[in-house]
Amino acid sequence: MSTDAPAQAGARRLSFSTRFFYGFGSVAFGVKDNGFSYFLAFFYAQVVGLPAQTVGLAIMVALLLDAFIDPIVGQLSDNTRSKWGRRHPWMYAAAIPVGLSYILIWNPPAGWSQPAQVAYLVAVAVLIRSFISCYEIPSAALAAELTTEYDERTRLLSYRYLFGWGGGLVAYAVTTAVFLKPTAEYPAGQLNPEGYAQHGLFGAGLMLLAILVTSLGTHRQIPHLRSPPSERITFGRLAREMVGTLNNRNFLMILAAGFLLYAGIGLGFATTLYFSTYFWEFSTGEIALFGVSSLLAAIMAFIVAPRLARRFEKKPVAMVLIPTGVAFGVGPIILRLLGAFPSNDSPLIFGTIFVTNLLYVGIGVTANILFSSMIADVVEDAELKTGRRQEGLFFAAIAFANKSTTGLGIFAAGLIVSAVKFPTGAKPGSVPEEIVRGLGLIYAPTQVVLYGTAALLLMGYGISRASHMETLRKLAAAADLAQEGEPASSKSGLA
């Protein structure tokens, strides 16, 4: 096994064990994100019985409230002083609260009024998203600290996405194949409330395990990580530095693209069970098999993304992959609406959707790996201009975009379901055709606009392999000058 070693000035090439333990922690985020995206809106609307638009609004409010916590966690993480460094104290502290709060959200109190159940959903959703932020943001920030090497970052983040998708899909597959199995009382297993409670327990255990494994597994890297600023940081200074650091053109463009990209992702996830159950009329067993398709897609992205990043620039590849992926995602729906796709009783239907889902997810995950690697590269660009290194703040801002716009996507899904007057607790095959078609007629063009605009916004991102290497060279030169007695303020004047 190789050891962590320098790959170039200011960079480290990481061992397999470092990449493995770093990536494994994203199982926790994958389980939570999968549960929120695939099951939560469906569970509270179709099983608990709350109005779909109310559920969408409640989840959006919860995510928006929690999203404002992320930049604060990022800044505090950047400035934490401890013998365990800046990131690990947050990661260890979050483990048990994350697991307990995940159990709570899948066990709403029975017999409460609708307003009380909505309040419970908002409160517990904020709680778990806040706890996962205290783990996920410091953990994500490690990507920019463990190595500054342009291609190594993509390789490292491919592990993070592989385990994130893998963990989420394990929870998805076990939930659909085991916990939501049809019974005599619930022929449509997706409507069984006990199955969701079992999902909560299983998911909580996976999340706790993942957080502890990655925290312990990367603990030995603490001596290699950056130290916080030596001066005391006040709240006012934190606020000023937050505004100053985020005022970076490259970051603002990728942040704007992220808002639209994550809104599309949120909308897609929140409507998955609706399309699988009612548009395509798949059985519970067939729906479970889509976990296999998505897992194969994540493995494909894990293999392909680092190779694409080594051969091409990250930005143009991401700009091509984002609209290509969504074309596979909405293409079958559009063809069905045009009458050019097999009917649901065709033996071709499941295999065709299985393959298009594999391509849709695989291309999308590859684009997201490159997207995250581009965010990591902004860290040095901003450090060169401001003299501050704030990995936690940058990844927190992207988490803010992810959470707030994923919440908007879920809210939009609720609006779409409400707009077409989708019935509550409906059995597959019983929903009128015009309602099912209406779902597709609104969903498909919305996704095309969101993903297409996100890809276009990336045109404003200006960091390349060559410019990143030049930035590292200037930062190294500034560090050498500082060691020779030059004023520290000279570091921020190199541009």
XYZ file of C-alpha atoms in Angstrom:
495
model
C 0.000 0.000 0.000
C 1.295 3.437 -0.896
C 1.770 6.145 1.691
C 0.741 9.766 1.632
C 3.507 11.641 -0.136
C 4.179 14.929 -1.932
C 3.173 14.957 -5.579
C 4.370 18.495 -6.343
C 5.180 21.636 -4.421
C 2.403 22.221 -1.915
C 0.561 19.014 -2.832
C 0.208 15.510 -1.410
C -0.643 12.319 -3.222
C -2.810 10.289 -0.891
C -2.697 6.618 0.006
C -5.629 4.295 -0.652
C -6.425 4.087 3.075
C -6.673 7.877 3.353
C -8.983 8.088 0.337
C -11.044 5.148 1.635
C -11.567 6.490 5.155
C -12.260 9.993 3.889
C -14.798 8.737 1.371
C -16.511 6.271 3.713
C -17.854 9.076 5.879
C -20.143 10.259 3.099
C -22.268 7.143 3.704
C -23.886 9.191 6.492
C -24.808 12.065 4.204
C -25.923 9.611 1.506
C -28.330 7.833 3.855
C -29.817 11.090 5.101
C -30.013 12.657 1.644
C -31.518 9.515 0.140
C -34.149 9.301 2.853
C -35.086 12.963 2.564
C -35.066 12.990 -1.220
C -36.751 9.694 -2.076
C -39.037 8.924 0.850
C -39.756 11.879 3.134
C -42.224 13.883 1.005
C -43.988 10.693 -0.127
C -44.157 9.344 3.446
C -45.672 12.450 5.023
C -48.106 13.021 2.125
C -49.223 9.513 1.159
C -48.758 7.648 4.490
C -49.139 10.229 7.270
C -51.839 11.939 5.222
C -50.730 15.573 5.139
C -51.532 17.618 2.003
C -48.713 17.307 -0.548
C -48.227 21.061 -0.946
C -48.123 21.482 2.845
C -45.466 18.775 3.137
C -43.410 20.401 0.383
C -43.677 23.792 2.072
C -42.769 22.350 5.487
C -39.663 20.639 4.113
C -38.641 23.768 2.235
C -39.022 25.937 5.357
C -36.997 23.443 7.397
C -34.209 23.328 4.833
C -34.103 27.106 4.416
C -33.870 27.621 8.172
C -31.141 25.029 8.474
C -29.255 26.327 5.432
C -28.445 29.568 7.246
C -26.652 27.527 9.908
C -24.170 26.133 7.369
C -22.007 29.246 6.815
C -21.770 29.720 10.584
C -20.644 26.101 11.048
C -18.140 26.558 8.213
C -16.632 29.688 9.726
C -16.506 28.229 13.231
C -14.906 25.068 11.870
C -12.274 27.124 10.011
C -11.374 28.863 13.270
C -11.658 25.987 15.779
C -8.587 25.473 17.969
C -8.096 22.091 19.613
C -5.539 19.313 19.963
C -7.620 17.430 17.368
C -7.395 20.228 14.841
C -10.196 22.240 13.236
C -12.478 19.545 11.792
C -12.419 16.396 13.917
C -13.992 17.758 17.130
C -17.104 18.666 15.109
C -17.190 15.295 13.378
C -16.959 13.274 16.602
C -19.542 15.427 18.408
C -22.161 15.041 15.669
C -22.243 11.223 15.525
C -24.848 10.296 18.163
C -27.174 13.329 17.669
C -27.339 12.576 13.928
C -28.495 9.005 14.538
C -31.082 9.878 17.189
C -32.661 12.694 15.187
C -32.928 10.485 12.087
C -34.984 7.969 14.052
C -37.331 10.723 15.232
C -38.268 12.005 11.786
C -39.623 8.613 10.674
C -41.711 8.204 13.816
C -44.135 11.147 13.918
C -46.533 11.129 16.901
C -49.839 9.428 16.149
C -53.097 11.204 16.844
C -51.746 14.739 16.531
C -53.602 17.364 14.527
C -52.330 18.269 11.061
C -50.804 21.611 12.181
C -48.995 19.823 15.032
C -47.661 17.151 12.664
C -46.430 19.839 10.261
C -44.682 21.630 13.148
C -43.109 18.317 14.208
C -41.851 17.707 10.658
C -40.283 21.170 10.436
C -38.679 20.988 13.893
C -37.160 17.516 13.501
C -36.053 18.194 9.912
C -34.194 21.308 11.091
C -32.696 19.305 13.945
C -31.269 16.500 11.842
C -30.072 18.785 9.041
C -28.285 20.956 11.618
C -26.577 17.962 13.219
C -25.546 16.530 9.861
C -24.139 19.964 8.942
C -21.908 19.874 12.014
C -20.438 16.665 10.597
C -20.682 17.076 6.833
C -19.231 20.578 6.411
C -16.005 19.963 8.380
C -15.711 16.547 6.723
C -16.201 17.964 3.211
C -13.678 20.735 3.908
C -10.994 18.083 4.450
C -10.915 17.503 0.666
C -9.251 20.868 0.110
C -6.895 20.354 3.085
C -5.725 16.794 2.447
C -4.273 17.741 -0.945
C -3.981 20.801 -3.189
C -3.073 18.721 -6.267
C -5.507 19.440 -9.138
C -6.220 15.857 -10.256
C -5.779 14.222 -6.847
C -8.732 16.220 -5.564
C -10.999 14.767 -8.223
C -9.742 11.297 -7.372
C -10.343 11.895 -3.650
C -13.839 13.269 -4.210
C -14.732 10.324 -6.439
C -14.401 8.143 -3.310
C -16.683 10.516 -1.450
C -19.371 10.308 -4.106
C -19.009 6.539 -4.477
C -19.589 5.933 -0.780
C -22.257 8.643 -0.553
C -24.281 7.064 -3.334
C -23.446 3.552 -2.159
C -24.609 4.218 1.402
C -27.779 5.926 0.242
C -28.556 3.157 -2.220
C -27.988 0.416 0.355
C -30.534 2.155 2.568
C -32.861 2.566 -0.429
C -32.549 -1.054 -1.536
C -33.038 -2.501 1.951
C -35.994 -0.189 2.552
C -37.820 -0.984 -0.699
C -36.953 -4.702 -0.786
C -37.346 -5.524 2.921
C -39.051 -2.801 4.974
C -41.625 -1.801 2.331
C -42.408 -5.313 1.114
C -46.092 -5.773 0.225
C -48.198 -7.393 2.950
C -51.811 -8.496 3.208
C -52.653 -5.228 4.945
C -50.526 -3.085 2.579
C -50.466 -4.593 -0.954
C -48.582 -1.446 -2.035
C -45.664 -1.687 0.377
C -44.770 1.989 -0.138
C -47.819 2.837 1.995
C -46.753 0.784 5.048
C -45.888 3.158 7.956
C -44.004 0.491 9.916
C -41.554 0.118 7.041
C -40.512 3.746 7.346
C -39.900 3.385 11.090
C -37.620 0.409 10.341
C -35.861 2.510 7.700
C -35.198 5.138 10.374
C -33.517 2.649 12.714
C -31.453 1.065 9.949
C -30.391 4.418 8.508
C -29.436 5.789 11.934
C -27.142 2.820 12.545
C -25.429 3.256 9.176
C -24.921 6.982 9.757
C -23.431 6.495 13.216
C -21.051 3.832 11.900
C -19.935 5.961 8.947
C -19.207 9.066 11.015
C -17.163 7.168 13.591
C -15.217 5.183 10.989
C -14.216 8.239 8.949
C -13.392 10.321 12.036
C -11.147 7.610 13.480
C -9.724 6.647 10.095
C -8.623 10.191 9.192
C -7.522 11.096 12.719
C -3.869 10.412 11.876
C -4.019 13.099 9.171
C -4.546 15.872 11.741
C -0.820 16.849 11.897
C -0.849 17.410 8.110
C -3.907 19.700 8.159
C -3.964 23.486 8.307
C -3.924 25.323 11.633
C -6.526 27.989 12.437
C -5.545 31.698 12.551
C -3.545 32.499 15.663
C -5.441 35.701 16.422
C -8.754 35.663 18.274
C -11.772 35.905 15.970
C -14.793 37.984 16.990
C -18.305 37.567 15.609
C -18.044 40.862 13.722
C -14.788 39.824 12.124
C -16.263 36.453 11.186
C -19.110 38.223 9.415
C -16.785 40.604 7.548
C -14.450 37.800 6.487
C -17.393 35.696 5.357
C -18.633 38.442 3.032
C -15.122 39.248 1.791
C -14.126 35.657 1.111
C -17.323 34.751 -0.706
C -16.989 37.808 -2.968
C -15.004 35.747 -5.460
C -16.162 35.727 -9.093
C -15.265 32.082 -9.730
C -17.097 31.002 -6.619
C -20.145 33.173 -7.282
C -20.583 31.627 -10.730
C -20.302 28.082 -9.449
C -22.629 28.960 -6.555
C -25.260 30.307 -8.977
C -24.955 27.144 -11.070
C -25.256 25.095 -7.894
C -28.546 26.736 -6.923
C -30.178 25.606 -10.166
C -28.462 22.217 -10.294
C -29.512 21.263 -6.765
C -33.044 22.540 -7.333
C -33.306 20.108 -10.246
C -31.865 17.298 -8.143
C -34.349 17.994 -5.339
C -37.268 18.025 -7.762
C -36.115 14.790 -9.382
C -35.654 12.896 -6.137
C -38.938 14.089 -4.626
C -40.927 12.862 -7.646
C -39.084 9.546 -8.146
C -41.604 7.407 -6.272
C -44.492 9.162 -8.006
C -43.095 8.361 -11.449
C -41.994 4.830 -10.510
C -45.314 3.961 -8.861
C -47.852 5.783 -11.016
C -46.270 6.913 -14.312
C -44.425 3.655 -15.087
C -46.471 1.459 -12.698
C -43.508 -0.590 -11.489
C -43.931 -3.075 -8.662
C -42.192 -2.655 -5.322
C -39.644 -5.314 -6.336
C -38.893 -3.536 -9.606
C -38.517 -0.211 -7.809
C -36.020 -1.855 -5.441
C -33.933 -2.981 -8.426
C -33.367 0.624 -9.416
C -31.036 0.773 -6.437
C -28.812 -1.657 -8.363
C -28.965 0.593 -11.424
C -27.958 3.638 -9.411
C -25.179 1.755 -7.607
C -23.719 0.647 -10.942
C -23.972 4.281 -12.047
C -22.034 5.472 -8.987
C -19.308 2.895 -9.662
C -19.168 4.067 -13.271
C -18.743 7.678 -12.122
C -16.050 6.633 -9.618
C -14.031 5.126 -12.471
C -14.743 7.713 -15.157
C -14.562 11.082 -13.326
C -10.828 11.020 -12.399
C -9.924 9.890 -15.920
C -11.934 12.664 -17.538
C -10.397 15.222 -15.169
C -6.862 14.082 -16.054
C -7.480 14.217 -19.791
C -9.671 17.319 -20.050
C -10.403 20.499 -18.105
C -13.062 20.097 -15.414
C -15.323 22.973 -16.496
C -16.073 22.029 -20.128
C -16.596 18.382 -19.203
C -19.094 19.354 -16.473
C -20.873 21.709 -18.890
C -21.386 18.838 -21.344
C -22.311 16.193 -18.782
C -25.008 18.159 -16.925
C -27.445 18.553 -19.869
C -26.522 15.126 -21.271
C -27.463 13.465 -18.008
C -30.815 15.197 -17.708
C -31.593 14.224 -21.320
C -31.512 10.568 -20.257
C -33.558 11.410 -17.159
C -36.473 13.154 -18.885
C -36.140 11.631 -22.371
C -38.352 8.579 -21.682
C -41.005 10.793 -20.075
C -41.062 13.137 -23.080
C -41.235 10.213 -25.503
C -44.137 8.704 -23.543
C -45.987 12.024 -23.651
C -45.438 12.114 -27.424
C -46.748 8.562 -27.775
C -43.375 7.261 -28.956
C -42.499 5.021 -25.983
C -43.596 1.452 -25.116
C -46.666 1.061 -22.936
C -46.386 -0.056 -19.317
C -47.380 -3.635 -20.153
C -44.493 -3.972 -22.635
C -41.668 -6.389 -21.647
C -39.235 -3.675 -22.813
C -40.340 -0.999 -20.386
C -38.460 -2.023 -17.240
C -35.152 -2.759 -18.989
C -35.292 0.492 -20.938
C -35.936 2.648 -17.873
C -33.309 0.673 -15.939
C -30.648 1.540 -18.549
C -31.681 5.175 -18.952
C -31.653 5.566 -15.161
C -28.140 4.096 -15.054
C -26.933 6.627 -17.634
C -28.830 9.527 -16.047
C -27.433 8.874 -12.586
C -23.940 7.891 -13.762
C -23.474 10.992 -15.883
C -24.992 13.160 -13.167
C -22.699 11.809 -10.437
C -19.657 12.254 -12.695
C -20.647 15.886 -13.276
C -21.128 16.388 -9.525
C -17.680 14.977 -8.730
C -16.113 17.459 -11.138
C -18.348 20.224 -9.773
C -17.158 19.569 -6.193
C -13.534 19.413 -7.310
C -13.970 22.821 -8.952
C -15.235 24.187 -5.620
C -12.123 22.857 -3.856
C -9.929 24.649 -6.409
C -11.565 27.971 -5.497
C -9.999 27.714 -2.006
C -6.491 28.619 -3.231
C -7.841 31.209 -5.669
C -9.510 33.021 -2.767
C -6.491 32.530 -0.480
C -4.279 34.256 -3.022
C -6.604 37.267 -3.133
C -7.555 37.555 0.552
C -4.735 35.893 2.479
C -7.291 33.661 4.217
C -7.772 29.938 3.788
C -11.387 29.022 4.531
C -12.288 25.607 3.195
C -15.146 25.214 5.636
C -16.788 28.454 4.557
C -16.726 27.586 0.851
C -18.125 24.112 1.329
C -20.701 25.508 3.759
C -21.876 27.995 1.139
C -22.337 25.180 -1.374
C -24.149 23.175 1.297
C -26.381 26.225 1.758
C -27.158 26.188 -1.973
C -27.735 22.436 -1.869
C -30.090 22.511 1.087
C -32.058 25.638 0.249
C -32.631 24.822 -3.401
C -33.160 21.107 -2.799
C -35.861 22.311 -0.425
C -37.261 24.501 -3.198
C -37.170 21.464 -5.511
C -39.121 19.388 -2.999
C -41.551 22.279 -2.533
C -41.931 22.503 -6.318
C -42.665 18.772 -6.398
C -45.441 19.330 -3.870
C -46.828 22.158 -5.985
C -46.768 19.987 -9.121
C -48.524 17.106 -7.337
C -51.098 19.559 -5.994
C -51.509 21.363 -9.349
C -52.433 18.153 -11.173
C -54.772 17.241 -8.265
C -52.938 14.004 -7.503
C -55.031 11.898 -5.071
C -53.711 10.913 -1.627
C -53.084 7.217 -0.907
C -53.906 6.212 -4.480
C -53.219 2.645 -5.607
C -51.045 2.132 -8.719
C -53.198 2.016 -11.847
C -56.091 3.866 -10.229
C -54.969 7.430 -10.984
C -56.672 8.981 -14.049
C -54.409 9.140 -17.105
C -54.738 12.916 -17.512
C -53.367 13.438 -13.987
C -50.381 11.163 -14.610
C -49.696 12.909 -17.940
C -49.987 16.291 -16.257
C -47.234 15.264 -13.849
C -44.881 14.606 -16.778
C -45.934 17.680 -18.755
C -44.845 20.003 -15.939
C -41.849 18.019 -14.673
C -39.901 17.442 -17.907
C -39.581 21.040 -19.199
C -38.858 22.318 -15.686
C -35.865 19.978 -15.413
C -34.567 20.933 -18.864
C -34.588 24.628 -17.915
C -32.947 24.097 -14.497
C -30.118 21.832 -15.657
C -29.523 23.696 -18.920
C -29.195 27.070 -17.216
C -26.869 25.593 -14.578
C -24.540 24.350 -17.319
C -24.513 27.752 -19.031
C -23.641 29.558 -15.788
C -20.441 27.511 -15.495
C -19.104 29.513 -18.439
C -18.260 32.233 -15.910
C -15.928 29.943 -13.921
C -12.323 30.733 -14.868
C -10.038 28.289 -13.014
C -8.082 25.848 -15.175
C -5.290 23.378 -14.526
C -2.682 25.940 -15.589
C -4.155 28.807 -13.561
C -4.475 26.592 -10.485
C -0.818 25.551 -10.698
C 0.188 29.211 -11.073
C -1.874 30.071 -7.984
C -0.107 27.351 -5.980
C 3.269 28.682 -7.166
C 2.424 32.209 -6.008
C 1.152 30.959 -2.653
C 4.353 28.951 -2.154
C 6.439 32.007 -3.004
C 4.434 34.098 -0.529
C 4.986 31.484 2.188
C 8.738 31.506 1.511
C 8.821 35.285 1.798
C 6.908 35.143 5.076
C 9.398 32.644 6.494
C 12.250 34.966 5.539
C 10.701 37.787 7.568
C 8.520 39.503 5.001
C 5.342 41.114 6.399
C 2.402 38.724 6.475
C 0.294 41.298 4.627
C 2.440 40.847 1.527
C 0.797 37.476 0.934
C -2.512 39.029 -0.010
C -0.981 41.351 -2.592
C 0.073 38.662 -5.060
C -2.271 38.597 -7.999
